[in-house]
């Protein structure tokens, strides 16, 4: 009889204490999003921890690092997906629109040059005759056309760090890089006082979270938690550490 009573009690409590496992995908693997994957440092991990604080024990949040092509494949296959640091302009839904979170922070692509470079870059055609460091596989509207016309030489690498090193070694005149990444690198000893932002001709964009329609029921609760992050000390401290501010 006692065992039967404990079974009934377990059945009654289990639904209330059940934990839903939710995987969030991130395809950004450079600072400030990933600084040290072995130590789980960087904004990818900070956001998971901050959200976990707001959502409590009802959800267990897992971070899965993937590449952009892998993310594209998931979306094309219509698999349930929550993707960090995205923007509606970069993703087109084939079967109904995605759900989008509010803005986590604003970002943009900028041009970085040696500190002694005096000229401000306001128009992309002002880069004519330059060697530009870029990330392999990335597309830069306006810049692409100048490269195709032979007016600019594009030199690709696999990381911002390698581009910035080449810039210091005078193998490049400029590097195109995400502003949030340069805010991190620009404060490192090897770059401090040696490099600066000289152009911001691209418009700013909002970093958001993409939810496929599989998460329609979960979305409102996550969106409320994200809104509360604007008041959460841990999250605000992490953004401040990287020179970022919430919108």
mmCIF file of N, CA and C in Angstrom, residues 43-89:
data_model
loop_
_atom_site.group_PDB
_atom_site.id
_atom_site.type_symbol
_atom_site.label_atom_id
_atom_site.label_comp_id
_atom_site.label_asym_id
_atom_site.label_seq_id
_atom_site.Cartn_x
_atom_site.Cartn_y
_atom_site.Cartn_z
ATOM 1 N N UNK A 43 30.110 35.460 -25.579
ATOM 2 C CA UNK A 43 28.703 35.848 -25.517
ATOM 3 C C UNK A 43 27.746 34.688 -25.767
ATOM 4 N N UNK A 44 28.133 33.715 -26.586
ATOM 5 C CA UNK A 44 27.257 32.555 -26.788
ATOM 6 C C UNK A 44 26.914 31.899 -25.448
ATOM 7 N N UNK A 45 27.946 31.666 -24.653
ATOM 8 C CA UNK A 45 27.770 30.994 -23.369
ATOM 9 C C UNK A 45 27.115 31.930 -22.349
ATOM 10 N N UNK A 46 27.492 33.218 -22.404
ATOM 11 C CA UNK A 46 26.903 34.190 -21.480
ATOM 12 C C UNK A 46 25.398 34.287 -21.670
ATOM 13 N N UNK A 47 24.946 34.288 -22.920
ATOM 14 C CA UNK A 47 23.514 34.397 -23.183
ATOM 15 C C UNK A 47 22.765 33.170 -22.664
ATOM 16 N N UNK A 48 23.338 32.001 -22.857
ATOM 17 C CA UNK A 48 22.704 30.777 -22.340
ATOM 18 C C UNK A 48 22.555 30.855 -20.825
ATOM 19 N N UNK A 49 23.611 31.291 -20.146
ATOM 20 C CA UNK A 49 23.558 31.382 -18.675
ATOM 21 C C UNK A 49 22.538 32.425 -18.231
ATOM 22 N N UNK A 50 22.516 33.564 -18.918
ATOM 23 C CA UNK A 50 21.586 34.636 -18.554
ATOM 24 C C UNK A 50 20.137 34.189 -18.745
ATOM 25 N N UNK A 51 19.860 33.534 -19.870
ATOM 26 C CA UNK A 51 18.509 33.040 -20.133
ATOM 27 C C UNK A 51 18.108 31.957 -19.140
ATOM 28 N N UNK A 52 19.074 31.105 -18.804
ATOM 29 C CA UNK A 52 18.786 30.024 -17.852
ATOM 30 C C UNK A 52 18.360 30.603 -16.505
ATOM 31 N N UNK A 53 18.997 31.705 -16.101
ATOM 32 C CA UNK A 53 18.609 32.365 -14.854
ATOM 33 C C UNK A 53 17.155 32.817 -14.900
ATOM 34 N N UNK A 54 16.740 33.354 -16.029
ATOM 35 C CA UNK A 54 15.377 33.880 -16.154
ATOM 36 C C UNK A 54 14.336 32.773 -16.288
ATOM 37 N N UNK A 55 14.680 31.684 -16.943
ATOM 38 C CA UNK A 55 13.713 30.621 -17.214
ATOM 39 C C UNK A 55 13.608 29.610 -16.082
ATOM 40 N N UNK A 56 14.649 29.521 -15.262
ATOM 41 C CA UNK A 56 14.609 28.613 -14.125
ATOM 42 C C UNK A 56 14.734 27.152 -14.531
ATOM 43 N N UNK A 57 14.244 26.282 -13.657
ATOM 44 C CA UNK A 57 14.429 24.838 -13.834
ATOM 45 C C UNK A 57 13.462 24.206 -14.830
ATOM 46 N N UNK A 58 12.513 24.975 -15.302
ATOM 47 C CA UNK A 58 11.532 24.412 -16.225
ATOM 48 C C UNK A 58 12.178 24.001 -17.553
ATOM 49 N N UNK A 59 13.263 24.723 -17.910
ATOM 50 C CA UNK A 59 13.970 24.444 -19.161
ATOM 51 C C UNK A 59 15.448 24.176 -18.884
ATOM 52 N N UNK A 60 16.006 23.276 -19.642
ATOM 53 C CA UNK A 60 17.449 23.076 -19.643
ATOM 54 C C UNK A 60 17.961 23.512 -21.009
ATOM 55 N N UNK A 61 18.745 24.586 -21.024
ATOM 56 C CA UNK A 61 19.231 25.152 -22.275
ATOM 57 C C UNK A 61 20.581 24.573 -22.638
ATOM 58 N N UNK A 62 20.699 24.077 -23.856
ATOM 59 C CA UNK A 62 21.965 23.555 -24.367
ATOM 60 C C UNK A 62 22.408 24.395 -25.562
ATOM 61 N N UNK A 63 23.705 24.637 -25.654
ATOM 62 C CA UNK A 63 24.269 25.383 -26.780
ATOM 63 C C UNK A 63 24.923 24.410 -27.753
ATOM 64 N N UNK A 64 24.591 24.538 -29.017
ATOM 65 C CA UNK A 64 25.193 23.710 -30.069
ATOM 66 C C UNK A 64 25.863 24.630 -31.080
ATOM 67 N N UNK A 65 27.186 24.522 -31.196
ATOM 68 C CA UNK A 65 27.939 25.333 -32.163
ATOM 69 C C UNK A 65 27.930 24.638 -33.518
ATOM 70 N N UNK A 66 27.476 25.344 -34.556
ATOM 71 C CA UNK A 66 27.469 24.792 -35.902
ATOM 72 C C UNK A 66 27.960 25.855 -36.874
ATOM 73 N N UNK A 67 28.172 25.464 -38.108
ATOM 74 C CA UNK A 67 28.585 26.432 -39.133
ATOM 75 C C UNK A 67 27.346 27.039 -39.785
ATOM 76 N N UNK A 68 27.532 28.125 -40.514
ATOM 77 C CA UNK A 68 26.396 28.734 -41.210
ATOM 78 C C UNK A 68 25.815 27.768 -42.265
ATOM 79 N N UNK A 69 26.645 27.070 -43.050
ATOM 80 C CA UNK A 69 26.060 26.094 -43.980
ATOM 81 C C UNK A 69 25.230 25.025 -43.275
ATOM 82 N N UNK A 70 25.687 24.568 -42.105
ATOM 83 C CA UNK A 70 24.924 23.564 -41.350
ATOM 84 C C UNK A 70 23.593 24.138 -40.863
ATOM 85 N N UNK A 71 23.614 25.404 -40.454
ATOM 86 C CA UNK A 71 22.373 26.056 -40.042
ATOM 87 C C UNK A 71 21.422 26.173 -41.234
ATOM 88 N N UNK A 72 21.963 26.557 -42.379
ATOM 89 C CA UNK A 72 21.134 26.653 -43.587
ATOM 90 C C UNK A 72 20.492 25.311 -43.923
ATOM 91 N N UNK A 73 21.258 24.238 -43.743
ATOM 92 C CA UNK A 73 20.736 22.899 -44.032
ATOM 93 C C UNK A 73 19.604 22.530 -43.080
ATOM 94 N N UNK A 74 19.746 22.883 -41.808
ATOM 95 C CA UNK A 74 18.683 22.611 -40.831
ATOM 96 C C UNK A 74 17.400 23.335 -41.240
ATOM 97 N N UNK A 75 17.547 24.594 -41.589
ATOM 98 C CA UNK A 75 16.368 25.385 -41.943
ATOM 99 C C UNK A 75 15.736 24.879 -43.238
ATOM 100 N N UNK A 76 16.587 24.507 -44.191
ATOM 101 C CA UNK A 76 16.068 23.980 -45.462
ATOM 102 C C UNK A 76 15.317 22.662 -45.245
ATOM 103 N N UNK A 77 15.783 21.873 -44.277
ATOM 104 C CA UNK A 77 15.131 20.593 -43.963
ATOM 105 C C UNK A 77 13.945 20.772 -43.020
ATOM 106 N N UNK A 78 13.691 22.022 -42.631
ATOM 107 C CA UNK A 78 12.570 22.372 -41.750
ATOM 108 C C UNK A 78 12.652 21.655 -40.406
ATOM 109 N N UNK A 79 13.875 21.596 -39.875
ATOM 110 C CA UNK A 79 14.073 21.004 -38.560
ATOM 111 C C UNK A 79 13.840 22.068 -37.484
ATOM 112 N N UNK A 80 13.349 21.681 -36.322
ATOM 113 C CA UNK A 80 13.147 22.653 -35.239
ATOM 114 C C UNK A 80 14.466 23.341 -34.896
ATOM 115 N N UNK A 81 14.478 24.673 -34.925
ATOM 116 C CA UNK A 81 15.736 25.404 -34.768
ATOM 117 C C UNK A 81 15.515 26.730 -34.050
ATOM 118 N N UNK A 82 16.404 27.008 -33.110
ATOM 119 C CA UNK A 82 16.521 28.336 -32.504
ATOM 120 C C UNK A 82 17.959 28.783 -32.756
ATOM 121 N N UNK A 83 18.139 29.878 -33.476
ATOM 122 C CA UNK A 83 19.477 30.324 -33.887
ATOM 123 C C UNK A 83 19.789 31.699 -33.301
ATOM 124 N N UNK A 84 20.957 31.802 -32.680
ATOM 125 C CA UNK A 84 21.379 33.037 -32.015
ATOM 126 C C UNK A 84 21.999 34.041 -32.987
ATOM 127 N N UNK A 85 21.873 35.323 -32.626
ATOM 128 C CA UNK A 85 22.581 36.444 -33.266
ATOM 129 C C UNK A 85 22.248 36.605 -34.752
ATOM 130 N N UNK A 86 21.006 36.342 -35.105
ATOM 131 C CA UNK A 86 20.599 36.402 -36.500
ATOM 132 C C UNK A 86 19.886 37.721 -36.796
ATOM 133 N N UNK A 87 19.490 37.887 -38.058
ATOM 134 C CA UNK A 87 18.748 39.069 -38.483
ATOM 135 C C UNK A 87 17.819 38.655 -39.620
ATOM 136 N N UNK A 88 16.592 39.154 -39.649
ATOM 137 C CA UNK A 88 15.643 38.744 -40.697
ATOM 138 C C UNK A 88 16.150 38.949 -42.124
ATOM 139 N N UNK A 89 17.037 39.922 -42.329
ATOM 140 C CA UNK A 89 17.534 40.191 -43.683
ATOM 141 C C UNK A 89 18.403 39.058 -44.213
#
